[in-house]
């Protein structure tokens, strides 16, 4: 218990410090001088920060939606292949996870430049989709390995087409894996700095890049306020999930 207490203390102490200093009256994160909501007021009045937050949310949702479709279909396709090169294809499909982000960002930048694509939200969407797909693909592939193939075969025996059997049998069974992979991909998209730095344009900015650019002039407690609000949303979502799960268990 002491060991676990030390681990949780070290993990959540920085989070607690960020939350506490988001209500600090002083701009310097050295000592507490008083309780104030001024940094939350300045956060909502900061148009650049709000625009970057909206861009990150739109980019995260859009890249996860596209990645969910491509990753799910890719995992289903790989599970039905019986080629000798299947193992090599599986390794190739997760290469974006193994390649250092700085190399992947430079490659994407050069690729978009060759295609004469204007750097902006489109290039950001493509770049984020590239490294989001493997997260969903691995989750769905692991779920398909543990799924009984006779379920879809039974649907085919009862007259269902391949598409119908996939939509009515396979897809509902792999949806939890799709959802968990999408949430992980969304978190990685919201957190990305390196790839976004290489493929963004002058007219688009994401939240991590906005915070990174603030380091040159000094990070104000506005960032602490933003982190606190994001943590509140995450904890609220987790609380709602556990509440719905407990209600579902009681209903059974």
Coordinates of N, CA and C in Angstrom, one line a residue:
X1 N 0.8 -1.2 0.0 CA 0.0 0.0 0.0 C 0.9 1.3 0.0
X2 N 2.0 1.2 0.8 CA 2.9 2.4 0.8 C 3.5 2.6 -0.6
X3 N 3.9 1.5 -1.2 CA 4.5 1.6 -2.6 C 3.5 2.2 -3.6
X4 N 2.2 1.7 -3.6 CA 1.2 2.3 -4.4 C 0.9 3.7 -4.1
X5 N 0.9 4.0 -2.8 CA 0.7 5.4 -2.4 C 1.8 6.4 -3.0
X6 N 3.1 5.9 -2.9 CA 4.2 6.7 -3.5 C 4.0 6.9 -5.0
X7 N 3.7 5.8 -5.7 CA 3.5 5.9 -7.1 C 2.4 6.9 -7.5
X8 N 1.3 6.8 -6.9 CA 0.1 7.7 -7.2 C 0.5 9.1 -6.8
X9 N 1.2 9.3 -5.7 CA 1.6 10.6 -5.3 C 2.5 11.3 -6.3
X10 N 3.5 10.5 -6.8 CA 4.4 11.1 -7.8 C 3.7 11.3 -9.2
X11 N 2.7 10.5 -9.5 CA 2.0 10.6 -10.8 C 1.0 11.8 -10.7
X12 N 0.4 12.1 -9.6 CA -0.7 13.1 -9.6 C -0.3 14.4 -8.9
X13 N 0.9 14.4 -8.3 CA 1.4 15.7 -7.7 C 1.5 16.8 -8.7
X14 N 2.1 16.6 -9.9 CA 2.1 17.6 -10.9 C 0.8 18.1 -11.4
X15 N -0.2 17.2 -11.5 CA -1.5 17.5 -11.9 C -2.2 18.4 -10.8
X16 N -2.0 18.1 -9.5 CA -2.5 18.9 -8.5 C -1.9 20.3 -8.4
X17 N -0.6 20.3 -8.7 CA 0.1 21.6 -8.7 C -0.5 22.5 -9.8
X18 N -0.7 21.9 -11.0 CA -1.3 22.7 -12.1 C -2.7 23.2 -11.7
X19 N -3.5 22.4 -11.1 CA -4.9 22.8 -10.7 C -4.8 23.9 -9.7
X20 N -4.0 23.8 -8.7 CA -3.9 24.8 -7.6 C -3.4 26.1 -8.2
X21 N -2.4 26.1 -9.0 CA -1.8 27.4 -9.5 C -2.7 28.0 -10.6
X22 N -3.7 27.3 -11.1 CA -4.6 27.9 -12.1 C -5.5 28.9 -11.4
X23 N -5.6 28.8 -10.0 CA -6.4 29.7 -9.2 C -5.5 30.7 -8.5
X24 N -4.2 30.8 -8.8 CA -3.3 31.7 -8.1 C -3.4 33.1 -8.7
X25 N -3.4 34.1 -7.8 CA -3.5 35.4 -8.2 C -2.3 35.9 -8.9
X26 N -1.1 35.4 -8.5 CA 0.2 35.8 -9.1 C 0.4 35.2 -10.4
X27 N 1.2 35.9 -11.3 CA 1.5 35.3 -12.6 C 2.7 34.3 -12.4
X28 N 3.5 34.5 -11.4 CA 4.7 33.6 -11.2 C 4.3 32.4 -10.5
X29 N 4.6 31.2 -11.0 CA 4.2 29.9 -10.4 C 5.2 29.5 -9.3
X30 N 5.4 30.4 -8.3 CA 6.4 30.2 -7.3 C 5.7 30.0 -5.9
X31 N 4.8 30.9 -5.6 CA 4.1 30.8 -4.4 C 2.7 31.3 -4.6
X32 N 1.8 30.9 -3.7 CA 0.4 31.3 -3.7 C 0.3 32.6 -3.1
X33 N -0.3 33.6 -3.8 CA -0.5 34.9 -3.2 C -2.0 35.2 -3.0
X34 N -2.9 34.4 -3.5 CA -4.3 34.7 -3.3 C -5.2 33.9 -4.3
X35 N -6.4 33.8 -4.1 CA -7.4 33.0 -4.9 C -8.0 34.0 -5.9
X36 N -8.0 33.5 -7.2 CA -8.5 34.4 -8.3 C -8.9 33.5 -9.5
X37 N -9.9 34.0 -10.2 CA -10.4 33.4 -11.4 C -9.9 34.2 -12.7
X38 N -8.9 35.1 -12.5 CA -8.6 36.0 -13.6 C -8.0 35.2 -14.7
X39 N -7.3 34.1 -14.5 CA -6.6 33.4 -15.6 C -7.7 32.6 -16.4
X40 N -8.8 32.2 -15.8 CA -9.9 31.6 -16.6 C -10.5 32.7 -17.5
X41 N -10.7 33.9 -16.9 CA -11.3 35.0 -17.7 C -10.4 35.3 -18.9
X42 N -9.1 35.4 -18.6 CA -8.1 35.7 -19.7 C -8.1 34.6 -20.7
X43 N -8.2 33.4 -20.3 CA -8.2 32.2 -21.2 C -9.4 32.3 -22.2
X44 N -10.6 32.6 -21.7 CA -11.7 32.7 -22.6 C -11.7 34.0 -23.4
X45 N -10.9 35.0 -23.0 CA -10.8 36.2 -23.8 C -9.6 36.1 -24.8
X46 N -8.8 35.0 -24.7 CA -7.7 34.8 -25.6 C -8.2 34.2 -26.9
X47 N -8.4 34.9 -27.9 CA -9.0 34.4 -29.2 C -8.1 33.4 -29.9
X48 N -6.7 33.6 -29.8 CA -5.8 32.7 -30.4 C -5.8 31.4 -29.7
X49 N -5.9 31.3 -28.4 CA -6.0 30.1 -27.7 C -7.3 29.3 -28.0
X50 N -8.4 30.1 -28.0 CA -9.7 29.4 -28.3 C -9.7 28.9 -29.7
X51 N -9.2 29.6 -30.6 CA -9.1 29.1 -32.0 C -8.3 27.9 -32.2
X52 N -7.1 27.9 -31.5 CA -6.3 26.7 -31.5 C -7.0 25.5 -30.9
X53 N -7.7 25.7 -29.8 CA -8.4 24.6 -29.1 C -9.5 24.0 -30.1
X54 N -10.3 24.9 -30.7 CA -11.3 24.5 -31.7 C -10.7 23.7 -32.8
X55 N -9.5 24.2 -33.3 CA -8.8 23.5 -34.4 C -8.4 22.1 -34.0
X56 N -7.9 22.0 -32.8 CA -7.4 20.7 -32.3 C -8.6 19.7 -32.1
X57 N -9.7 20.2 -31.6 CA -10.9 19.4 -31.4 C -11.4 18.9 -32.8
X58 N -11.5 19.8 -33.8 CA -12.0 19.4 -35.1 C -11.0 18.4 -35.7
X59 N -9.7 18.7 -35.6 CA -8.7 17.8 -36.2 C -8.7 16.5 -35.5
X60 N -8.9 16.4 -34.2 CA -8.9 15.1 -33.5 C -10.1 14.3 -33.9
X61 N -11.3 14.9 -33.9 CA -12.5 14.2 -34.3 C -12.4 13.7 -35.7
X62 N -12.0 14.6 -36.6 CA -12.0 14.2 -38.1 C -10.9 13.1 -38.3
X63 N -9.7 13.3 -37.8 CA -8.7 12.2 -38.0 C -9.1 10.9 -37.4
X64 N -9.7 10.9 -36.3 CA -10.2 9.7 -35.6 C -11.3 9.0 -36.5
X65 N -12.2 9.8 -37.0 CA -13.3 9.2 -37.8 C -12.7 8.6 -39.1
X66 N -11.8 9.3 -39.8 CA -11.2 8.7 -41.0 C -10.4 7.5 -40.6
X67 N -9.6 7.6 -39.5 CA -8.7 6.5 -39.1 C -9.6 5.2 -38.7
X68 N -10.7 5.5 -38.1 CA -11.6 4.4 -37.6 C -12.0 3.5 -38.8
X69 N -12.4 4.2 -39.9 CA -12.9 3.5 -41.1 C -11.8 2.7 -41.7
X70 N -10.6 3.4 -41.9 CA -9.5 2.8 -42.6 C -8.9 1.7 -41.7
X71 N -8.7 2.0 -40.5 CA -8.1 1.0 -39.6 C -9.0 -0.2 -39.4
X72 N -10.3 -0.1 -39.3 CA -11.2 -1.2 -39.1 C -11.2 -2.1 -40.3
X73 N -11.3 -1.4 -41.5 CA -11.3 -2.2 -42.7 C -10.0 -2.9 -42.9
X74 N -8.9 -2.2 -42.6 CA -7.6 -2.8 -42.7 C -7.4 -4.0 -41.8
X75 N -7.9 -3.9 -40.6 CA -7.8 -5.1 -39.6 C -8.6 -6.2 -40.1
X76 N -9.8 -6.0 -40.6 CA -10.7 -7.0 -41.1 C -10.0 -7.7 -42.3
X77 N -9.5 -6.9 -43.2 CA -8.8 -7.4 -44.4 C -7.6 -8.3 -44.0
X78 N -6.8 -7.8 -43.1 CA -5.6 -8.6 -42.7 C -6.0 -9.9 -42.0
X79 N -7.1 -9.9 -41.3 CA -7.6 -11.1 -40.6 C -8.0 -12.2 -41.6
X80 N -8.4 -11.8 -42.8 CA -8.9 -12.7 -43.7 C -7.9 -13.1 -44.8
X81 N -6.7 -12.6 -44.7 CA -5.7 -12.9 -45.6 C -4.9 -14.2 -45.2
X82 N -4.5 -15.0 -46.1 CA -3.8 -16.2 -45.8 C -2.5 -16.3 -46.6
X83 N -2.0 -15.1 -47.0 CA -0.7 -15.0 -47.7 C 0.5 -15.3 -46.8
X84 N 1.6 -15.7 -47.5 CA 2.8 -15.9 -46.7 C 3.4 -14.6 -46.3
X85 N 3.0 -13.5 -46.9 CA 3.5 -12.2 -46.6 C 2.6 -11.5 -45.6
X86 N 1.7 -12.2 -45.0 CA 0.7 -11.5 -44.1 C 1.5 -10.9 -42.9
X87 N 2.5 -11.6 -42.3 CA 3.2 -11.1 -41.2 C 3.9 -9.8 -41.6
X88 N 4.5 -9.7 -42.8 CA 5.2 -8.5 -43.2 C 4.2 -7.4 -43.4
X89 N 3.1 -7.7 -43.9 CA 2.0 -6.6 -44.1 C 1.6 -6.1 -42.7
X90 N 1.5 -6.9 -41.7 CA 1.1 -6.4 -40.4 C 2.2 -5.5 -39.8
X91 N 3.4 -5.9 -40.0 CA 4.5 -5.0 -39.5 C 4.5 -3.7 -40.3
X92 N 4.3 -3.7 -41.6 CA 4.2 -2.5 -42.4 C 3.1 -1.6 -41.9
X93 N 2.0 -2.2 -41.5 CA 0.8 -1.4 -41.2 C 1.0 -0.6 -39.9
X94 N 1.9 -1.0 -39.0 CA 2.2 -0.3 -37.8 C 3.5 0.5 -37.8
X95 N 4.1 0.6 -39.0 CA 5.3 1.4 -39.1 C 5.3 2.8 -38.6
X96 N 4.1 3.5 -38.8 CA 4.1 4.9 -38.3 C 4.3 5.0 -36.8
X97 N 4.0 3.9 -36.0 CA 4.3 3.9 -34.6 C 5.7 3.7 -34.3
X98 N 6.5 3.0 -35.1 CA 7.9 2.7 -34.8 C 8.8 3.7 -35.4
X99 N 8.4 4.5 -36.4 CA 9.2 5.5 -36.9 C 9.2 6.7 -36.0
X100 N 10.4 7.3 -35.7 CA 10.4 8.5 -34.9 C 9.6 9.6 -35.5
X101 N 8.9 10.4 -34.6 CA 7.9 11.4 -35.1 C 8.6 12.4 -36.0
X102 N 9.8 12.8 -35.6 CA 10.5 13.8 -36.3 C 10.8 13.4 -37.8
X103 N 11.1 12.1 -37.9 CA 11.4 11.6 -39.3 C 10.1 11.5 -40.1
X104 N 9.0 11.0 -39.4 CA 7.7 10.9 -40.1 C 7.2 12.3 -40.5
X105 N 7.4 13.3 -39.6 CA 7.0 14.7 -39.9 C 7.8 15.2 -41.1
X106 N 9.1 15.0 -41.2 CA 9.9 15.5 -42.3 C 9.5 14.8 -43.6
X107 N 9.2 13.5 -43.5 CA 8.8 12.7 -44.7 C 7.4 13.3 -45.2
X108 N 6.5 13.5 -44.3 CA 5.2 14.0 -44.7 C 5.3 15.4 -45.3
X109 N 6.1 16.2 -44.7 CA 6.3 17.6 -45.3 C 6.9 17.6 -46.7
X110 N 7.9 16.7 -46.9 CA 8.5 16.6 -48.3 C 7.4 16.0 -49.2
X111 N 6.6 15.1 -48.8 CA 5.6 14.4 -49.6 C 4.5 15.5 -50.0
X112 N 4.1 16.3 -49.1 CA 3.1 17.3 -49.4 C 3.7 18.4 -50.3
X113 N 4.9 18.7 -50.1 CA 5.6 19.7 -51.0 C 5.7 19.1 -52.4
X114 N 6.0 17.8 -52.6 CA 6.0 17.3 -53.9 C 4.7 17.3 -54.6
X115 N 3.6 17.1 -53.8 CA 2.3 17.1 -54.4 C 1.7 18.5 -54.5
X116 N 2.5 19.5 -54.1 CA 2.1 20.9 -54.2 C 0.8 21.2 -53.4
X117 N 0.7 20.5 -52.3 CA -0.5 20.7 -51.4 C -0.2 21.9 -50.5
X118 N -1.3 22.7 -50.4 CA -1.2 23.9 -49.5 C -1.2 23.4 -48.0
X119 N -0.2 23.8 -47.3 CA -0.1 23.4 -45.9 C -1.2 24.1 -45.1
X120 N -2.0 23.3 -44.3 CA -3.1 23.8 -43.5 C -3.8 22.6 -42.9
X121 N -5.1 22.8 -42.7 CA -5.9 21.8 -42.0 C -5.9 20.5 -42.8
X122 N -5.9 20.5 -44.1 CA -5.9 19.3 -44.9 C -4.7 18.5 -44.7
X123 N -3.5 19.1 -44.7 CA -2.2 18.4 -44.5 C -2.2 17.9 -43.0
X124 N -2.7 18.7 -42.1 CA -2.8 18.3 -40.7 C -3.6 17.0 -40.6
X125 N -4.8 17.0 -41.3 CA -5.7 15.9 -41.2 C -5.0 14.6 -41.8
X126 N -4.4 14.7 -42.9 CA -3.7 13.6 -43.5 C -2.6 13.1 -42.6
X127 N -1.8 14.0 -42.0 CA -0.7 13.6 -41.2 C -1.1 12.9 -39.9
X128 N -2.2 13.5 -39.3 CA -2.7 12.9 -38.0 C -3.4 11.5 -38.3
X129 N -4.0 11.4 -39.5 CA -4.6 10.1 -39.8 C -3.6 9.1 -40.0
X130 N -2.4 9.4 -40.6 CA -1.4 8.4 -40.8 C -0.9 7.8 -39.5
X131 N -0.7 8.6 -38.5 CA -0.2 7.9 -37.2 C -1.4 7.5 -36.3
X132 N -2.6 7.9 -36.6 CA -3.8 7.4 -35.8 C -4.3 6.0 -36.2
X133 N -4.1 5.7 -37.5 CA -4.6 4.4 -38.0 C -4.0 3.2 -37.3
X134 N -2.7 3.1 -37.0 CA -2.2 1.9 -36.4 C -2.8 1.7 -35.0
X135 N -3.2 2.7 -34.2 CA -3.8 2.5 -32.9 C -5.1 1.7 -33.1
X136 N -5.9 2.1 -34.0 CA -7.2 1.5 -34.2 C -7.0 0.1 -34.8
X137 N -6.1 0.0 -35.8 CA -5.9 -1.3 -36.5 C -5.4 -2.3 -35.5
X138 N -4.5 -2.0 -34.6 CA -4.0 -3.0 -33.6 C -5.1 -3.4 -32.6
X139 N -6.0 -2.5 -32.2 CA -7.0 -2.8 -31.3 C -8.1 -3.7 -31.9
X140 N -8.5 -3.4 -33.1 CA -9.4 -4.2 -33.8 C -8.9 -5.6 -34.2
X141 N -7.6 -5.6 -34.6 CA -7.0 -6.9 -35.0 C -6.9 -7.8 -33.8
X142 N -6.6 -7.3 -32.6 CA -6.6 -8.1 -31.4 C -8.0 -8.6 -31.1
X143 N -9.0 -7.8 -31.3 CA -10.4 -8.3 -31.0 C -10.8 -9.3 -32.0
X144 N -10.4 -9.2 -33.2 CA -10.7 -10.2 -34.3 C -10.1 -11.6 -34.0
X145 N -8.9 -11.5 -33.4 CA -8.2 -12.8 -33.1 C -9.0 -13.6 -32.1
X146 N -9.6 -12.9 -31.1 CA -10.3 -13.6 -30.1 C -11.8 -13.8 -30.4
X147 N -12.2 -13.5 -31.6 CA -13.6 -13.7 -32.0 C -13.8 -15.0 -32.7
X148 N -14.9 -15.6 -32.4 CA -15.2 -16.9 -33.0 C -15.7 -16.7 -34.5
X149 N -14.9 -17.2 -35.4 CA -15.3 -17.0 -36.9 C -16.6 -17.8 -37.3
X150 N -17.0 -18.7 -36.4 CA -18.2 -19.5 -36.8 C -19.5 -18.6 -36.7
X151 N -19.4 -17.5 -36.0 CA -20.6 -16.6 -35.8 C -20.9 -16.0 -37.2
X152 N -19.9 -15.5 -37.9 CA -20.2 -14.9 -39.2 C -20.5 -16.0 -40.2
X153 N -19.9 -17.2 -40.1 CA -20.2 -18.3 -40.9 C -21.7 -18.7 -40.8
X154 N -22.2 -18.7 -39.5 CA -23.6 -19.0 -39.3 C -24.5 -18.1 -40.0
X155 N -24.2 -16.8 -39.9 CA -25.0 -15.8 -40.6 C -25.0 -16.0 -42.1
X156 N -23.8 -16.4 -42.7 CA -23.8 -16.7 -44.1 C -24.6 -17.9 -44.4
X157 N -24.6 -18.9 -43.6 CA -25.4 -20.2 -43.8 C -26.9 -19.9 -43.8
X158 N -27.3 -18.8 -43.0 CA -28.7 -18.5 -42.9 C -29.1 -17.5 -44.0
X159 N -28.2 -17.3 -45.0 CA -28.6 -16.5 -46.2 C -28.1 -15.1 -46.3
X160 N -27.4 -14.7 -45.3 CA -26.9 -13.3 -45.3 C -25.7 -13.1 -46.3
X161 N -25.6 -12.0 -46.9 CA -24.5 -11.7 -47.8 C -23.3 -11.4 -46.9
X162 N -22.1 -11.3 -47.6 CA -20.9 -11.0 -46.9 C -21.0 -9.6 -46.2
X163 N -21.5 -8.6 -46.9 CA -21.7 -7.3 -46.3 C -22.7 -7.3 -45.1
X164 N -23.8 -8.1 -45.3 CA -24.8 -8.1 -44.3 C -24.3 -8.8 -43.0
X165 N -23.5 -9.9 -43.2 CA -22.9 -10.6 -42.1 C -21.9 -9.7 -41.4
X166 N -21.2 -8.9 -42.1 CA -20.2 -8.0 -41.5 C -20.9 -7.0 -40.7
X167 N -22.0 -6.4 -41.2 CA -22.6 -5.3 -40.6 C -23.4 -5.7 -39.4
X168 N -24.1 -6.9 -39.4 CA -24.9 -7.4 -38.4 C -24.2 -8.2 -37.3
X169 N -23.1 -8.8 -37.7 CA -22.4 -9.7 -36.7 C -21.1 -9.2 -36.3
X170 N -20.2 -9.1 -37.3 CA -18.8 -8.7 -37.0 C -18.6 -7.3 -36.4
X171 N -19.3 -6.3 -37.1 CA -19.1 -4.9 -36.7 C -19.6 -4.7 -35.3
X172 N -20.8 -5.1 -34.8 CA -21.1 -4.9 -33.4 C -20.2 -5.6 -32.4
X173 N -19.6 -6.7 -32.8 CA -18.6 -7.4 -31.9 C -17.3 -6.6 -31.7
X174 N -16.9 -5.9 -32.8 CA -15.6 -5.3 -32.8 C -15.7 -3.8 -32.4
X175 N -17.0 -3.3 -32.2 CA -17.2 -1.9 -31.9 C -16.5 -1.4 -30.7
X176 N -16.5 -2.2 -29.6 CA -15.7 -1.8 -28.4 C -14.2 -1.5 -28.7
X177 N -13.6 -2.4 -29.5 CA -12.2 -2.2 -29.9 C -12.1 -1.0 -30.8
X178 N -13.0 -0.7 -31.7 CA -13.0 0.5 -32.5 C -13.1 1.7 -31.6
X179 N -14.0 1.7 -30.6 CA -14.2 2.8 -29.8 C -12.9 3.1 -28.9
X180 N -12.3 2.1 -28.3 CA -11.1 2.2 -27.5 C -9.9 2.7 -28.3
X181 N -9.8 2.2 -29.5 CA -8.7 2.6 -30.4 C -8.9 4.1 -30.8
X182 N -10.1 4.4 -31.1 CA -10.4 5.8 -31.5 C -10.1 6.8 -30.4
X183 N -10.5 6.4 -29.1 CA -10.2 7.3 -28.0 C -8.7 7.5 -27.8
X184 N -8.0 6.4 -28.0 CA -6.5 6.5 -27.8 C -5.9 7.4 -29.0
X185 N -6.4 7.2 -30.2 CA -6.0 8.0 -31.3 C -6.3 9.5 -31.1
X186 N -7.5 9.7 -30.6 CA -7.9 11.1 -30.3 C -7.0 11.8 -29.3
X187 N -6.6 11.0 -28.3 CA -5.7 11.6 -27.3 C -4.3 11.9 -27.9
X188 N -3.8 11.0 -28.7 CA -2.5 11.2 -29.4 C -2.6 12.4 -30.4
X189 N -3.7 12.5 -31.0 CA -3.9 13.7 -32.0 C -3.9 15.0 -31.2
X190 N -4.6 15.0 -30.1 CA -4.7 16.3 -29.3 C -3.3 16.6 -28.7
X191 N -2.5 15.6 -28.5 CA -1.2 15.8 -27.8 C 0.0 16.0 -28.8
X192 N -0.2 15.8 -30.1 CA 0.9 15.8 -31.0 C 1.4 17.2 -31.2
X193 N 2.8 17.3 -31.2 CA 3.5 18.6 -31.5 C 4.4 18.4 -32.7
X194 N 5.2 17.4 -32.7 CA 6.2 17.2 -33.7 C 5.7 17.2 -35.2
X195 N 4.8 16.2 -35.4 CA 4.3 16.1 -36.8 C 3.5 17.3 -37.2
X196 N 2.7 17.9 -36.3 CA 1.9 19.1 -36.6 C 2.8 20.2 -36.9
X197 N 4.0 20.3 -36.3 CA 4.9 21.4 -36.5 C 5.4 21.4 -38.0
X198 N 5.6 20.2 -38.5 CA 6.1 20.1 -39.9 C 5.0 20.2 -41.0
X199 N 3.8 19.9 -40.7 CA 2.8 19.9 -41.7 C 1.7 21.0 -41.6
X200 N 1.8 21.8 -40.6 CA 0.9 22.9 -40.4 C 1.2 24.1 -41.3
X201 N 0.2 24.9 -41.5 CA 0.4 26.1 -42.3 C 0.4 27.4 -41.5
X202 N 0.5 28.5 -42.2 CA 0.5 29.8 -41.5 C -0.9 30.2 -41.0
X203 N -1.9 29.6 -41.6 CA -3.3 30.0 -41.3 C -4.0 29.1 -40.3
X204 N -3.3 28.0 -39.9 CA -3.9 27.0 -39.0 C -2.9 26.8 -37.9
X205 N -3.5 26.6 -36.7 CA -2.7 26.3 -35.5 C -3.4 25.4 -34.6
X206 N -2.7 24.5 -34.0 CA -3.3 23.6 -33.0 C -2.9 24.0 -31.6
X207 N -3.7 23.4 -30.6 CA -3.4 23.8 -29.2 C -2.0 23.5 -28.8
X208 N -1.5 22.3 -29.0 CA -0.1 22.0 -28.6 C 0.9 23.0 -29.2
X209 N 0.7 23.3 -30.5 CA 1.6 24.3 -31.1 C 1.5 25.7 -30.5
X210 N 0.3 26.0 -30.1 CA 0.1 27.3 -29.5 C 0.8 27.4 -28.2
X211 N 0.6 26.3 -27.4 CA 1.3 26.3 -26.1 C 2.8 26.3 -26.3
X212 N 3.3 25.5 -27.3 CA 4.7 25.5 -27.5 C 5.3 26.8 -27.9
X213 N 4.5 27.6 -28.7 CA 5.0 28.9 -29.2 C 5.0 29.9 -28.0
X214 N 4.1 29.7 -27.0 CA 4.1 30.5 -25.8 C 5.4 30.4 -25.0
X215 N 6.1 29.2 -25.1 CA 7.3 29.0 -24.3 C 8.3 30.1 -24.6
X216 N 8.3 30.6 -25.8 CA 9.3 31.6 -26.2 C 9.2 32.9 -25.4
X217 N 7.9 33.2 -25.0 CA 7.6 34.5 -24.3 C 7.3 34.2 -22.8
X218 N 7.2 33.0 -22.5 CA 6.9 32.6 -21.1 C 5.5 32.2 -21.0
X219 N 5.3 31.0 -20.4 CA 3.9 30.4 -20.2 C 3.2 31.1 -19.1
X220 N 2.1 31.6 -19.3 CA 1.3 32.2 -18.3 C 0.3 31.2 -17.6
X221 N -0.2 31.5 -16.5 CA -1.2 30.6 -15.8 C -2.4 30.3 -16.7
X222 N -2.6 30.9 -17.8 CA -3.7 30.6 -18.7 C -3.6 29.1 -19.1
X223 N -2.4 28.6 -19.3 CA -2.2 27.2 -19.6 C -2.6 26.3 -18.5
X224 N -2.4 26.7 -17.3 CA -2.8 26.0 -16.1 C -4.4 25.9 -16.1
X225 N -5.0 27.0 -16.4 CA -6.4 27.1 -16.4 C -7.0 26.2 -17.5
X226 N -6.3 26.2 -18.7 CA -6.8 25.3 -19.8 C -6.6 23.9 -19.4
X227 N -5.5 23.5 -18.8 CA -5.3 22.1 -18.4 C -6.3 21.7 -17.4
X228 N -6.6 22.6 -16.5 CA -7.6 22.2 -15.4 C -9.0 22.0 -16.1
X229 N -9.4 22.8 -17.0 CA -10.7 22.6 -17.7 C -10.7 21.3 -18.5
X230 N -9.6 21.0 -19.2 CA -9.5 19.7 -19.9 C -9.5 18.5 -19.0
X231 N -8.8 18.6 -17.8 CA -8.9 17.5 -16.9 C -10.3 17.3 -16.3
X232 N -11.0 18.5 -16.1 CA -12.4 18.4 -15.6 C -13.3 17.7 -16.6
X233 N -13.1 17.9 -17.9 CA -13.9 17.3 -18.9 C -13.5 15.8 -19.0
X234 N -12.2 15.4 -18.8 CA -11.9 14.0 -18.9 C -12.4 13.3 -17.6
X235 N -12.3 13.8 -16.5 CA -12.8 13.2 -15.2 C -14.3 13.1 -15.3
X236 N -15.0 14.1 -15.9 CA -16.4 14.1 -16.0 C -16.9 13.0 -16.9
X237 N -16.1 12.8 -18.0 CA -16.5 11.7 -19.0 C -16.2 10.3 -18.3
X238 N -15.2 10.2 -17.6 CA -14.9 8.9 -16.9 C -16.0 8.7 -15.8
X239 N -16.4 9.7 -15.1 CA -17.5 9.5 -14.1 C -18.8 9.1 -14.8
X240 N -19.1 9.8 -15.9 CA -20.4 9.4 -16.6 C -20.3 7.9 -17.1
X241 N -19.1 7.5 -17.6 CA -19.0 6.2 -18.1 C -19.2 5.1 -16.9
X242 N -18.6 5.4 -15.8 CA -18.7 4.5 -14.7 C -20.1 4.5 -14.1
X243 N -20.8 5.6 -14.2 CA -22.2 5.7 -13.7 C -23.1 4.9 -14.6
X244 N -22.9 5.0 -15.9 CA -23.7 4.3 -16.9 C -23.4 2.8 -16.8
X245 N -22.1 2.4 -16.5 CA -21.8 1.0 -16.4 C -22.4 0.4 -15.2
X246 N -22.4 1.2 -14.1 CA -23.0 0.6 -12.8 C -24.6 0.5 -13.0
X247 N -25.2 1.5 -13.7 CA -26.6 1.4 -13.9 C -27.0 0.2 -14.8
X248 N -26.1 -0.1 -15.8 CA -26.3 -1.2 -16.7 C -26.2 -2.5 -15.9
X249 N -25.2 -2.6 -15.0 CA -25.0 -3.8 -14.2 C -26.2 -4.1 -13.3
X250 N -26.7 -3.0 -12.7 CA -27.9 -3.1 -11.8 C -29.1 -3.5 -12.6
X251 N -29.2 -3.0 -13.8 CA -30.4 -3.4 -14.7 C -30.4 -4.9 -15.0
X252 N -29.2 -5.5 -15.1 CA -29.1 -6.9 -15.4 C -29.5 -7.8 -14.2

